PDB file of C-alpha atoms and ligand atoms in Angstrom:
ATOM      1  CA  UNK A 180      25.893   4.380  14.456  1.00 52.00           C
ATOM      2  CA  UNK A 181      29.505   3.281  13.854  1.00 66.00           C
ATOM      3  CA  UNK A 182      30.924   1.603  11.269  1.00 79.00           C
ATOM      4  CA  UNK A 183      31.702  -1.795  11.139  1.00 89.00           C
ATOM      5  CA  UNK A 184      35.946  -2.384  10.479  1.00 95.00           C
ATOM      6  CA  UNK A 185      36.316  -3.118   6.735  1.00 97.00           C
ATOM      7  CA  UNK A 186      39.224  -6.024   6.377  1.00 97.00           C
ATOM      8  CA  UNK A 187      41.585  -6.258   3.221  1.00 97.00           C
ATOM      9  CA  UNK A 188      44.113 -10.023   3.364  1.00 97.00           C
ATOM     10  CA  UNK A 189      46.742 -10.504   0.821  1.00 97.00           C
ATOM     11  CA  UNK A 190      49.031 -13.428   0.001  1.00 94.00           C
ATOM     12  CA  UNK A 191      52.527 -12.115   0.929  1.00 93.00           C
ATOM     13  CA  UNK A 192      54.520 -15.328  -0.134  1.00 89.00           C
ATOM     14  CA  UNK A 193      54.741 -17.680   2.178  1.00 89.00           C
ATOM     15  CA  UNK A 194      51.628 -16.163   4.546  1.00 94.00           C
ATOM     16  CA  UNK A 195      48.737 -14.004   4.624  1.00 96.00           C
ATOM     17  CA  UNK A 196      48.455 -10.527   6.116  1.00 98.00           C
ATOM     18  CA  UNK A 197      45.446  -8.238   6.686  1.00 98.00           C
ATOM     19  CA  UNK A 198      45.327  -4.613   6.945  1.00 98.00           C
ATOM     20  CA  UNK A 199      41.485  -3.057   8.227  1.00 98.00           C
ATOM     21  CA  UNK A 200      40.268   0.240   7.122  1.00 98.00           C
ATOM     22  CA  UNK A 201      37.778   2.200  10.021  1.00 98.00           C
ATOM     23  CA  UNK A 202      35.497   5.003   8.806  1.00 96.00           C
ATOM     24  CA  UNK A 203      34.646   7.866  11.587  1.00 96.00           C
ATOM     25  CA  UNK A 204      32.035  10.295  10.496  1.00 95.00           C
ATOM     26  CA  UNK A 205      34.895  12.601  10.197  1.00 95.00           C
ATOM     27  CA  UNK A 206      38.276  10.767   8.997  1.00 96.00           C
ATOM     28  CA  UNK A 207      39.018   7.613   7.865  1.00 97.00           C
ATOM     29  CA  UNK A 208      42.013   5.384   9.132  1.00 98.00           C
ATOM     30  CA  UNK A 209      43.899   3.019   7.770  1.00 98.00           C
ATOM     31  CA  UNK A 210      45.227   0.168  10.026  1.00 98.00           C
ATOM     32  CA  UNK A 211      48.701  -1.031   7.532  1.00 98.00           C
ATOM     33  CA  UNK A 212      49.497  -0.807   3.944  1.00 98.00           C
ATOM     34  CA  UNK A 213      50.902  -4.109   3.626  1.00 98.00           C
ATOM     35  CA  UNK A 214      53.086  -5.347   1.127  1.00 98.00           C
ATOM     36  CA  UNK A 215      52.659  -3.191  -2.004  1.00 98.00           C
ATOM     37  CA  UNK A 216      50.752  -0.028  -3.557  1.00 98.00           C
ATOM     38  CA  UNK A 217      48.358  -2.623  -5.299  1.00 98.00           C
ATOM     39  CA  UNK A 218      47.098  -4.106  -1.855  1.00 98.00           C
ATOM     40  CA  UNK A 219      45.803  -1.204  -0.838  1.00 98.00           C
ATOM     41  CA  UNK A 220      43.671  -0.451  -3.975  1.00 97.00           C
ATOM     42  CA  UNK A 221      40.362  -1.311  -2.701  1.00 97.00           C
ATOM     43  CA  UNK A 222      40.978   1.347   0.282  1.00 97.00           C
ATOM     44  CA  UNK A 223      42.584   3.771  -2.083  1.00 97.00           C
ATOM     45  CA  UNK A 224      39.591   3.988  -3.809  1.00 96.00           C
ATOM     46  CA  UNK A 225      37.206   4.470  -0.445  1.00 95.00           C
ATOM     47  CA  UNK A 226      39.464   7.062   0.717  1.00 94.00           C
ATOM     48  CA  UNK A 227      39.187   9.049  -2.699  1.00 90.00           C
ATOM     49  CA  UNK A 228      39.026  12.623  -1.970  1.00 86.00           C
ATOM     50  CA  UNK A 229      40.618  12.604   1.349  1.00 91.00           C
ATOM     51  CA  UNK A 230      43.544  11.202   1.875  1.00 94.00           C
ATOM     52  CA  UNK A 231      43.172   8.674   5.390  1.00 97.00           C
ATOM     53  CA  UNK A 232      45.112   8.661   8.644  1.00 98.00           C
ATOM     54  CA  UNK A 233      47.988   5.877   8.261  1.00 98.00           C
ATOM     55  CA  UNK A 234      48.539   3.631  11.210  1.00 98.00           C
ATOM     56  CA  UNK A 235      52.193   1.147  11.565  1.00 98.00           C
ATOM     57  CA  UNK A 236      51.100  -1.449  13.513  1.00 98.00           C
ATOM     58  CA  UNK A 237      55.292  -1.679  13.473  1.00 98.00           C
ATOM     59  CA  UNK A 238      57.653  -0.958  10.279  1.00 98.00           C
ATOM     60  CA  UNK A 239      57.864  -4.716   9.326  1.00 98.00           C
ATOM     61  CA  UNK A 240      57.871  -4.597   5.523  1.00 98.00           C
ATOM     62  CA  UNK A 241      54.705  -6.581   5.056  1.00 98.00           C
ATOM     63  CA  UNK A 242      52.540  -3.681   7.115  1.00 98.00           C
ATOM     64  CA  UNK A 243      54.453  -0.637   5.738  1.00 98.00           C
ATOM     65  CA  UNK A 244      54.896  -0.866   1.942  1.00 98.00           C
ATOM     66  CA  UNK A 245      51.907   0.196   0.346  1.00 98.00           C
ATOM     67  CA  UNK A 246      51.442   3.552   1.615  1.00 98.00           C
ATOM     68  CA  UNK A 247      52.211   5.132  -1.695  1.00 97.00           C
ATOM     69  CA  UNK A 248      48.527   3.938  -2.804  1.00 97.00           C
ATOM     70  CA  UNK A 249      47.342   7.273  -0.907  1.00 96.00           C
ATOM     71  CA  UNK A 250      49.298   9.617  -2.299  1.00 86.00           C
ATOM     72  CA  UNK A 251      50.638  11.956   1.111  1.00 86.00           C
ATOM     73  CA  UNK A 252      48.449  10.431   3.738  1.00 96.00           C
ATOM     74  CA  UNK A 253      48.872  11.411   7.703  1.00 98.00           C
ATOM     75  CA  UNK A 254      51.172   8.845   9.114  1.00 98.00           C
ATOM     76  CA  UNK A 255      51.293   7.412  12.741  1.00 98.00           C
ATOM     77  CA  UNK A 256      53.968   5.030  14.321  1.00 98.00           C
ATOM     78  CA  UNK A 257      55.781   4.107  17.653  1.00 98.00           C
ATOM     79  CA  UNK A 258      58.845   6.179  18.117  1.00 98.00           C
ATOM     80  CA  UNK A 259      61.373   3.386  17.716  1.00 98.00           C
ATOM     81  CA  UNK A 260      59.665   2.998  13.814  1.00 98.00           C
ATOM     82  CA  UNK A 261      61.747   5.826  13.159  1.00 98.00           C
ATOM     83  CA  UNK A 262      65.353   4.123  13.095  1.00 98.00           C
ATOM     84  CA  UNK A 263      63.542   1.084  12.022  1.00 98.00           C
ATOM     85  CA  UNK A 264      62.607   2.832   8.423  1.00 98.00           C
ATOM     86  CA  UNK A 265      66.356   3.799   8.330  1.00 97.00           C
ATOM     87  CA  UNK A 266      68.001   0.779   8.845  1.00 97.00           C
ATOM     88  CA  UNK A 267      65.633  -2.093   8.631  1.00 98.00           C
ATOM     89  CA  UNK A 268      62.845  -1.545   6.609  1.00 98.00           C
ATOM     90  CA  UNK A 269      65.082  -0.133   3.305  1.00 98.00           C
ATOM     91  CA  UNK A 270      67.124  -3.015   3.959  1.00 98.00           C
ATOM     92  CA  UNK A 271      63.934  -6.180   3.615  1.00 98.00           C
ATOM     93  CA  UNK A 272      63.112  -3.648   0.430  1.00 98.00           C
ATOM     94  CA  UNK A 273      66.446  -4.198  -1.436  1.00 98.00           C
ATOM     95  CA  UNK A 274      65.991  -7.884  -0.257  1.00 98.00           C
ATOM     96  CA  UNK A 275      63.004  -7.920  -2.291  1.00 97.00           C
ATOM     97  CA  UNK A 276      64.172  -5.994  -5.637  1.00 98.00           C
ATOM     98  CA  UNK A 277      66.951  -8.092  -5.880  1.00 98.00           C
ATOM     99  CA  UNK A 278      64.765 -11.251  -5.436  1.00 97.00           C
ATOM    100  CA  UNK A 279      62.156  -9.679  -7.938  1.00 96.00           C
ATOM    101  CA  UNK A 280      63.200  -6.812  -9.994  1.00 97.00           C
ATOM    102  CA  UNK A 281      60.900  -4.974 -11.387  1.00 97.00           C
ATOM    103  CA  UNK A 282      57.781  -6.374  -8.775  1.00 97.00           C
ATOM    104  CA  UNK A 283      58.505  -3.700  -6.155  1.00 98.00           C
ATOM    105  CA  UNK A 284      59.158  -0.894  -8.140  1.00 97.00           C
ATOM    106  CA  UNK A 285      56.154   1.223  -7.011  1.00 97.00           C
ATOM    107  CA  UNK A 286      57.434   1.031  -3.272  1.00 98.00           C
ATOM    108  CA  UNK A 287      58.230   3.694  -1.551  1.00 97.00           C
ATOM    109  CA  UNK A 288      59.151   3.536   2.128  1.00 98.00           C
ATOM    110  CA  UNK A 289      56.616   6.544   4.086  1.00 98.00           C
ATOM    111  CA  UNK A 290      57.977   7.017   7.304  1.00 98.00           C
ATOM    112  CA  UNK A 291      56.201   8.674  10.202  1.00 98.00           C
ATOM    113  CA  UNK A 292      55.090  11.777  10.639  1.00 98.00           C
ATOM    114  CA  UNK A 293      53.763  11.886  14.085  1.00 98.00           C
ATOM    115  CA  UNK A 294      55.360   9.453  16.322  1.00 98.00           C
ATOM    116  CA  UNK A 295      54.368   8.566  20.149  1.00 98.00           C
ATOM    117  CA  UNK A 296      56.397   6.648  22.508  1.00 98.00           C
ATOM    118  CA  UNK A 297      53.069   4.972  25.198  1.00 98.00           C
ATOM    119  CA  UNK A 298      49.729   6.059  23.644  1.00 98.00           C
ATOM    120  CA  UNK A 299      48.113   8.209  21.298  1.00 98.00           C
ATOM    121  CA  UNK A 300      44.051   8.919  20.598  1.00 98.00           C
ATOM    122  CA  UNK A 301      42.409   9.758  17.755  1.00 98.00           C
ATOM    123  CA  UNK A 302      38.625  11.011  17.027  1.00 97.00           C
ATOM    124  CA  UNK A 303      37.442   9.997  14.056  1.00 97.00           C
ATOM    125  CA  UNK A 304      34.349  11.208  14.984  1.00 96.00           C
ATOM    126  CA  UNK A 305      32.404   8.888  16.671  1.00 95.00           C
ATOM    127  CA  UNK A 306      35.193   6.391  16.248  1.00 97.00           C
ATOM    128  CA  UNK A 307      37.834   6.712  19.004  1.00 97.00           C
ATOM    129  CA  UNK A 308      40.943   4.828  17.804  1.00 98.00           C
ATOM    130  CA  UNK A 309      43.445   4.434  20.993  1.00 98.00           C
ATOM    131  CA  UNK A 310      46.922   3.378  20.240  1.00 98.00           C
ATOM    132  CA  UNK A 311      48.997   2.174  22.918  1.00 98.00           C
ATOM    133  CA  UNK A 312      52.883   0.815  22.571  1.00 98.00           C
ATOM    134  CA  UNK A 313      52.927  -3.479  22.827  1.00 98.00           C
ATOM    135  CA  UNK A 314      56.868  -4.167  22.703  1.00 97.00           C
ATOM    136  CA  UNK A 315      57.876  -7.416  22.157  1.00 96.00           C
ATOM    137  CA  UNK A 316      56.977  -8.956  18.237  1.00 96.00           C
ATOM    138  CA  UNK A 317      59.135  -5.850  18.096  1.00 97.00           C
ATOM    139  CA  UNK A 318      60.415  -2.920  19.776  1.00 97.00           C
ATOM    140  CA  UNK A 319      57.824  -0.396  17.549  1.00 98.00           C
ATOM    141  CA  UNK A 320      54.803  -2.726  18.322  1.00 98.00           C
ATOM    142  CA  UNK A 321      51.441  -1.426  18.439  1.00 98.00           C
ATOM    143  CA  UNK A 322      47.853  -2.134  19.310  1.00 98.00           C
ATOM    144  CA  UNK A 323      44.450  -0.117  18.753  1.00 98.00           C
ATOM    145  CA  UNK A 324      42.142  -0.374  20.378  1.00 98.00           C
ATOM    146  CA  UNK A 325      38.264   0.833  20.017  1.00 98.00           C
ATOM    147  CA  UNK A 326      36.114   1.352  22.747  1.00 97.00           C
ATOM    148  CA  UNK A 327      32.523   1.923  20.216  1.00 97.00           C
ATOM    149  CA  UNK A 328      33.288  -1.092  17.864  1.00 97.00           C
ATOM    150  CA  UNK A 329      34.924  -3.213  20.837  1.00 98.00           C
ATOM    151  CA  UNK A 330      37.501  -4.011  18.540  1.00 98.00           C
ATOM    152  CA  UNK A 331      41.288  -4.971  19.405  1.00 98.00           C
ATOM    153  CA  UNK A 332      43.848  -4.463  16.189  1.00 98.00           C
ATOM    154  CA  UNK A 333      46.409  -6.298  17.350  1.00 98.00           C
ATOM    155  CA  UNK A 334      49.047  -6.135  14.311  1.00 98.00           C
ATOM    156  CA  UNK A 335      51.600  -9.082  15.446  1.00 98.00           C
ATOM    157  CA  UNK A 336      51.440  -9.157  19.014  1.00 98.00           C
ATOM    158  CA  UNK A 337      48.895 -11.405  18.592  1.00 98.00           C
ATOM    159  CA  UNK A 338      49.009 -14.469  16.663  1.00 98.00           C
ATOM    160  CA  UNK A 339      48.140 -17.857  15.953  1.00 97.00           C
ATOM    161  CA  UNK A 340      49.188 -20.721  15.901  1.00 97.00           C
ATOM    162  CA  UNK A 341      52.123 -18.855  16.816  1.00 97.00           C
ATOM    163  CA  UNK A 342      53.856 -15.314  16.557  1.00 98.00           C
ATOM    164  CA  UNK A 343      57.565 -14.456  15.688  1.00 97.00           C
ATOM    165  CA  UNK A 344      59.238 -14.088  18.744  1.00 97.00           C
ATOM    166  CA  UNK A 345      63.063 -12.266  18.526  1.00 96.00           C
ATOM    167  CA  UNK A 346      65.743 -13.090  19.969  1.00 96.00           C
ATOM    168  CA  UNK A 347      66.273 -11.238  23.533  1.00 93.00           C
ATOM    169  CA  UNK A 348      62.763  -9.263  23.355  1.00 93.00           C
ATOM    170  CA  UNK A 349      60.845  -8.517  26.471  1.00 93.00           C
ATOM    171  CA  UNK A 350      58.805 -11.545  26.864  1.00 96.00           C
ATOM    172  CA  UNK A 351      57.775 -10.631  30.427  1.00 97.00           C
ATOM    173  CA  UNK A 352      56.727  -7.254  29.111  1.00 97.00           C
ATOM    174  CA  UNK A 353      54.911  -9.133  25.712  1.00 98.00           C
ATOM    175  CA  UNK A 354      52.821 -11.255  27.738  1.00 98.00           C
ATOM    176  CA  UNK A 355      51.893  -8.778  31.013  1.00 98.00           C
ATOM    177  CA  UNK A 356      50.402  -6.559  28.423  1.00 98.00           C
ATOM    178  CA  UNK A 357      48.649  -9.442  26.657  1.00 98.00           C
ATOM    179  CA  UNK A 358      47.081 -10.376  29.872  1.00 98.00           C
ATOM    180  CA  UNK A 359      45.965  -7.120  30.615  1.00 97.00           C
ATOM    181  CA  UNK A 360      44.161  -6.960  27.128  1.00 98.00           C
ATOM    182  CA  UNK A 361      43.030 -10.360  27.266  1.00 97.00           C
ATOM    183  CA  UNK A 362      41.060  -9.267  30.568  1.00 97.00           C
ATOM    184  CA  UNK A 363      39.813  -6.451  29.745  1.00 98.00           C
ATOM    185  CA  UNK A 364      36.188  -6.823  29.171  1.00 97.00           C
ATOM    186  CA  UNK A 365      35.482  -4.443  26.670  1.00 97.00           C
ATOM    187  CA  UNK A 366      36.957  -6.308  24.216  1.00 98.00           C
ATOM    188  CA  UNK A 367      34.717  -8.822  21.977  1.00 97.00           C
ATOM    189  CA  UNK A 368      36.490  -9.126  18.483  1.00 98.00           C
ATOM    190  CA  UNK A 369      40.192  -9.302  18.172  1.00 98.00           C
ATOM    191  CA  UNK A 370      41.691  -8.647  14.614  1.00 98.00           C
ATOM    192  CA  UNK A 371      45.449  -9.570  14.396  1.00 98.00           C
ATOM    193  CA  UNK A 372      47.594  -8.872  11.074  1.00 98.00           C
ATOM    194  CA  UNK A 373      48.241 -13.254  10.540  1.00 98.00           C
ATOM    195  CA  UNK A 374      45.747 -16.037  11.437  1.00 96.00           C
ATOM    196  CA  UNK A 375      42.972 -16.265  12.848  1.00 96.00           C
ATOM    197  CA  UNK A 376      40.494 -13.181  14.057  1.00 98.00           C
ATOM    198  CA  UNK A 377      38.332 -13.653  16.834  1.00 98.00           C
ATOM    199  CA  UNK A 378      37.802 -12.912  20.944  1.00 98.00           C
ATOM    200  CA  UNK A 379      39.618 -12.824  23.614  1.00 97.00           C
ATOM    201  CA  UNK A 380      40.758 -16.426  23.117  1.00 98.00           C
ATOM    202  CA  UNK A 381      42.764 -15.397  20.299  1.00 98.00           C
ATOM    203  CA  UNK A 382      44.963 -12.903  22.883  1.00 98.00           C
ATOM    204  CA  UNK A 383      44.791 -16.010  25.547  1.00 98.00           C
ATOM    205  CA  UNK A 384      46.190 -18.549  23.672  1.00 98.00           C
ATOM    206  CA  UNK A 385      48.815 -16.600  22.528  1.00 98.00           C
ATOM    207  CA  UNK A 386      50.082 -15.501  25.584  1.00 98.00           C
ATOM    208  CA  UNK A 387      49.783 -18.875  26.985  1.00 98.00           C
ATOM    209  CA  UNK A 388      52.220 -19.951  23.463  1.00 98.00           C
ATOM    210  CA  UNK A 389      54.232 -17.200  24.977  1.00 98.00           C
ATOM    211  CA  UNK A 390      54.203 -18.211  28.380  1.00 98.00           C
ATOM    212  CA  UNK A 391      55.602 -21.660  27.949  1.00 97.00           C
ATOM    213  CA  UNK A 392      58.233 -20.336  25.753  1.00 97.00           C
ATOM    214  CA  UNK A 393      59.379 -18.286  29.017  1.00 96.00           C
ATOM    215  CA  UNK A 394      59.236 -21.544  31.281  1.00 96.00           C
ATOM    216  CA  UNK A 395      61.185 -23.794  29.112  1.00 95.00           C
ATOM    217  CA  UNK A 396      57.973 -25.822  28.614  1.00 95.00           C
ATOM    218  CA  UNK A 397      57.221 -24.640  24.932  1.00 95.00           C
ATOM    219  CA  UNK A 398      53.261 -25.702  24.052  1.00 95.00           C
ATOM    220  CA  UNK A 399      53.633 -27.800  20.498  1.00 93.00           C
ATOM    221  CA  UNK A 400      51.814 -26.575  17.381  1.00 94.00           C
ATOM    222  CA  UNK A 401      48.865 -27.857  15.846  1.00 93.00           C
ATOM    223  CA  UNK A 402      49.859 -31.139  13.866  1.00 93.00           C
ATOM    224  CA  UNK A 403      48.002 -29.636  11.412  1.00 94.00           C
ATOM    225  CA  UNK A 404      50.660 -26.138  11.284  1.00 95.00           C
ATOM    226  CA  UNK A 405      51.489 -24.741   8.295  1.00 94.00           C
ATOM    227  CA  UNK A 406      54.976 -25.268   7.034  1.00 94.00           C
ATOM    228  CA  UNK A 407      55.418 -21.429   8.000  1.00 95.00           C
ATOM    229  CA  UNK A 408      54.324 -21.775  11.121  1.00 96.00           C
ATOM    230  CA  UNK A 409      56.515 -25.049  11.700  1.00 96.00           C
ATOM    231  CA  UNK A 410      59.951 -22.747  11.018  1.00 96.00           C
ATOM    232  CA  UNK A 411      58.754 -19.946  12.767  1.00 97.00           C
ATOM    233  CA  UNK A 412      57.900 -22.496  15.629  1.00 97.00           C
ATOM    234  CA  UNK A 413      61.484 -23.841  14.794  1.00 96.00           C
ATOM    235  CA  UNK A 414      63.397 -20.221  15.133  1.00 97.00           C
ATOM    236  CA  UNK A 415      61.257 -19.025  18.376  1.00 97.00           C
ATOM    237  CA  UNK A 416      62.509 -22.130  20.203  1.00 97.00           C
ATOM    238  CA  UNK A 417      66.339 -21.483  18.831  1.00 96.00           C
ATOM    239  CA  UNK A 418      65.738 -17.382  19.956  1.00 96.00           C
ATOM    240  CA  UNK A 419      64.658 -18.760  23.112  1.00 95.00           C
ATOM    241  CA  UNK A 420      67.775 -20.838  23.893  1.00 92.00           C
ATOM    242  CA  UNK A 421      65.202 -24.220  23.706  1.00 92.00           C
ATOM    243  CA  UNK A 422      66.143 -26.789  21.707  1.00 74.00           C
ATOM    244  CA  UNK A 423      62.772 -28.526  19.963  1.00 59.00           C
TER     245      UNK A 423
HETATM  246 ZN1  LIG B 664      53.689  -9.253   9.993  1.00 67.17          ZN
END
């Protein structure tokens, strides 16, 4: 018997994000923290008594910032998290105090305590939760995959109707990896961190968004896009060297 993935989505401004709680019969683990302590009450309150293992899917500020909800939890990132929490990730926090004083008070920036640089797996007992580096979205990306639930987290390498693509990142990288997931025939449900969950599709049509940003020959959004989606669209095209 396994567990089915338990899902918690908050408004973070201008977007949604999700963050997904699994439950081994041993440990729990929690995929995120999202944007503040008070996102991550619902889980807070499951993991009473035992603190949970803490996944970064990467140290964007939206997945790392309510850690404090579980008092000194385990934490797990990619190695390049690290400089990320010391440069980037206290700098999008100061961002937000000064746009909101007061609102972000209960903040406080976790960093890693075990890092890995290609893979790491975990037994939750009977839950096998196998993280494995996806550069690109950025350079501490990560996916988890697990085998019993055949469940893909994908944090932001996968997203629709479109991800945020960096300047100069590793698209050939981004999109070789995406392929091999997309493939790989374990896989029926596909949880990303923005938009839309689903299969294998999800992974596909991301990587073909990806792909025709590589070729010059960018695929256009949805007419129905969200105005976020339209900028992002806007800025992935300019980091690209494309004009729209
Ligand atoms: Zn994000």
């Amino acid at each position: 018997m396994h567990t089915s993935p338990v899902i918690q989505e908050v408004d973070a401004g201008d977007f949604r994000v999700r963050s997904v709680l699994l439950q081994g019969s041993r440990r729990r683990l929690v995929w995120d923290t999202l944007t503040h302590p008070d996102d991550m009450a619902p889980f807070a309150r499951a993991c009473a008594g035992e603190p949970p293992i803490v996944v970064y899917s990467h140290a964007d500020w939206d997945h790392i910032q309510g850690t404090a909800a579980f008092g000194s939890p385990l934490i797990i990132a990619q190695r390049a998290s690290v400089k990320r929490f010391q440069t980037e990730a206290p700098a999008a926090l100061s961002e937000l105090r000064d746009a909101n004083p007061g609102k972000w008070d209960a903040v406080r920036l976790l960093t890693p305590d075990i890092t890995f640089e290609h893979s790491l797996d975990l037994d939750l007992g009977g839950v096998t939760v196998s993280l494995q580096a996806l550069p690109g979205h950025t350079p501490d990306a990560v996916v988890a995959f697990v085998p019993e639930l055949n469940l893909l987290l994908a944090g932001d390498t996968v997203e629709l109707p479109c991800p945020c693509v960096p300047r100069g990142c590793d698209l050939d990288g981004w999109i070789d990896e995406l392929e091999r997931w997309r493939t790989d025939t374990r896989i029926r449900t596909v949880i990303p961190s923005h938009g839309p969950c689903g299969g294998s599709e999800v992974i596909e049509r991301t990587a073909a968004y990806l792909d025709g940003l590589r070729r010059g020959r960018p695929l256009p959004l949805p007419s129905d896009a969200a105005p976020f989606y339209v900028s992002t669209h806007l800025d992935n095209l300019r980091n690209c060297n494309l004009s729209s």
